[in-house]
Amino acid sequence: MLTDVLTPHNQWDLLSGYPRQRPTVTVIVTHFEQHHLLARMAEALRHQTLPPTQVVLADDGSATTPVFAVPDVATLVVAQPDQGFRAGTVRNLAARHSTGEVLVFLDADTVPEPGYLEEAVRHISLCPDVLAVGRRRHASFTGLADDEQPGAANALTEPAWLRDGYAASENLLRSDGRSFRFVIGAVLSCRRDLFFDLAGFDERFVGYGGEDWDFAYRAWNAGAVLVHERAAVAWHDGPDWGARGEGTEVMDLQSARLAAVIPEPSTRGAPMPGGIFDVLATVSAGGDFGRVVRTVHSLLRQSHRDLGVRLPVDDERLLEAYAGMVRTDQWTEDQLRRARVRVDVHGPLPASAIHQAVELIAGADLGRVDLVREGELLGVAWSTRVVGRARRWAGRFEFDEVLDSAFGRERLSLRAERDHHRTLAGFFASWP
């Protein structure tokens, strides 16, 4: 059973007054050549205080497809050929076979405690926007019998970066655009509807790591509510990656891959040329040709450099001037999901306008910022978060209801910046 509560921003603490629900749950276990751990996983799932409705073992190319069954639970094994580490792809495959209202993702080497499922779905069952991450602890499984579950007696050190991140954010209650780093795929849960609204994991990720952070980034960007369910404990066999003494090349490859597709500034470090932009600006300026050119030029002068520009009209005069710098076709679905901000631009903007709007939106988790100069509306900046959340609630609330109740809006007064040049030649010559 599910309850649907629209909560503002990332304030999952407001769900505390609602009674707990017991939804149907599909557990998806990601596996590769870990046959020796499957009996322990089956035992752990069999003893859950909230029994799963379905378990799907997602095998990522093992030489022998595993045999797996959880007593008294509908169990399915799906497999894909070995074409490298493709955890995201095989999780998508498993999700397409799922039947539960909630999807709970575990890795085969990450064994849940008996109360894991009940705690993992605590906030998910109340709010359809919740993306929850459990508490992954570490232990040595050496010497444990198949029916013996790991615990504090076998515990290894928890990674400080996760522990400190959860503590500083109050279990992700104080999340922001960088909090996706604390959502790990081995203990991730969400509603099935949210998973498919986000188009699942990005199947371009081949190789160790990154697909979970990318999924969590797109979730946050689509208005998800991030929760660390600290009471949902699962035990990983062995230490965290950082404690294994491996080289930095794997992590460097992951960082470069994430920089290409996640335009969040501290993840990317600099604007990237691959077509994924932090801000998507669509020019809808009216008036004469000169005003349109001034508007486009004002975008090219912005101090916020990670910016894509689109002209919705196919004007040969404009294309001659801006070929290779602007586009006239629609933004792709990938661009729309990944940009943090979309801006409709009606007139020339001061060079700092986009930067100010992005800082307001990201800093205060706003849904809309109106860019106004001397009473004239020059543009409207939209958070991708409000667009995503409003899309999922469209059957219950109008867009503006979600905007105002869950995010809010502000009016940004831009400095007066008069253009005294009658001709474009004079306007061009005024730069910088």
mmCIF file of N, CA and C in Angstrom, residues 109 136-140 156-159 208 236-246:
data_model
loop_
_atom_site.group_PDB
_atom_site.id
_atom_site.type_symbol
_atom_site.label_atom_id
_atom_site.label_comp_id
_atom_site.label_asym_id
_atom_site.label_seq_id
_atom_site.Cartn_x
_atom_site.Cartn_y
_atom_site.Cartn_z
ATOM 1 N N ASP A 109 26.969 -9.091 -3.003
ATOM 2 C CA ASP A 109 27.896 -9.126 -1.872
ATOM 3 C C ASP A 109 27.489 -8.152 -0.761
ATOM 4 N N ARG A 136 25.222 1.149 4.115
ATOM 5 C CA ARG A 136 26.089 0.025 3.752
ATOM 6 C C ARG A 136 27.238 -0.042 4.745
ATOM 7 N N ARG A 137 27.237 -1.113 5.534
ATOM 8 C CA ARG A 137 28.346 -1.353 6.440
ATOM 9 C C ARG A 137 29.242 -2.445 5.856
ATOM 10 N N HIS A 138 30.409 -2.611 6.425
ATOM 11 C CA HIS A 138 31.405 -3.518 5.860
ATOM 12 C C HIS A 138 31.815 -4.552 6.900
ATOM 13 N N ALA A 139 32.003 -5.777 6.419
ATOM 14 C CA ALA A 139 32.384 -6.877 7.302
ATOM 15 C C ALA A 139 33.157 -7.916 6.499
ATOM 16 N N SER A 140 33.861 -8.784 7.197
ATOM 17 C CA SER A 140 34.501 -9.931 6.563
ATOM 18 C C SER A 140 33.557 -11.121 6.662
ATOM 19 N N LEU A 156 34.079 -4.179 9.713
ATOM 20 C CA LEU A 156 35.265 -3.435 9.304
ATOM 21 C C LEU A 156 34.942 -1.946 9.400
ATOM 22 N N THR A 157 35.945 -1.127 9.223
ATOM 23 C CA THR A 157 35.757 0.322 9.347
ATOM 24 C C THR A 157 34.818 0.852 8.269
ATOM 25 N N GLU A 158 33.876 1.692 8.667
ATOM 26 C CA GLU A 158 33.009 2.348 7.690
ATOM 27 C C GLU A 158 33.779 3.460 6.993
ATOM 28 N N PRO A 159 33.536 3.676 5.694
ATOM 29 C CA PRO A 159 34.235 4.747 4.990
ATOM 30 C C PRO A 159 33.853 6.112 5.548
ATOM 31 N N TYR A 208 33.661 -0.013 -14.177
ATOM 32 C CA TYR A 208 33.309 0.067 -12.767
ATOM 33 C C TYR A 208 32.858 1.472 -12.372
ATOM 34 N N HIS A 236 28.327 -5.330 3.458
ATOM 35 C CA HIS A 236 29.126 -5.605 2.263
ATOM 36 C C HIS A 236 30.314 -6.491 2.631
ATOM 37 N N ASP A 237 30.585 -7.469 1.790
ATOM 38 C CA ASP A 237 31.701 -8.393 2.021
ATOM 39 C C ASP A 237 33.015 -7.711 1.658
ATOM 40 N N GLY A 238 33.769 -7.305 2.676
ATOM 41 C CA GLY A 238 35.056 -6.667 2.446
ATOM 42 C C GLY A 238 34.985 -5.160 2.619
ATOM 43 N N PRO A 239 36.141 -4.497 2.538
ATOM 44 C CA PRO A 239 36.199 -3.055 2.789
ATOM 45 C C PRO A 239 35.658 -2.233 1.614
ATOM 46 N N ASP A 240 35.478 -0.951 1.879
ATOM 47 C CA ASP A 240 35.122 0.007 0.837
ATOM 48 C C ASP A 240 36.240 0.063 -0.197
ATOM 49 N N TRP A 241 35.881 0.488 -1.420
ATOM 50 C CA TRP A 241 36.863 0.535 -2.505
ATOM 51 C C TRP A 241 38.109 1.298 -2.091
ATOM 52 N N GLY A 242 37.932 2.420 -1.411
ATOM 53 C CA GLY A 242 39.070 3.255 -1.055
ATOM 54 C C GLY A 242 40.037 2.589 -0.098
ATOM 55 N N ALA A 243 39.579 1.568 0.618
ATOM 56 C CA ALA A 243 40.434 0.891 1.592
ATOM 57 C C ALA A 243 41.084 -0.363 1.019
ATOM 58 N N ARG A 244 40.863 -0.621 -0.275
ATOM 59 C CA ARG A 244 41.414 -1.847 -0.861
ATOM 60 C C ARG A 244 42.820 -1.673 -1.420
ATOM 61 N N GLY A 245 43.324 -0.440 -1.372
ATOM 62 C CA GLY A 245 44.687 -0.200 -1.822
ATOM 63 C C GLY A 245 44.871 -0.258 -3.321
ATOM 64 N N GLU A 246 43.797 -0.074 -4.079
ATOM 65 C CA GLU A 246 43.903 -0.098 -5.536
ATOM 66 C C GLU A 246 44.337 1.266 -6.054
#
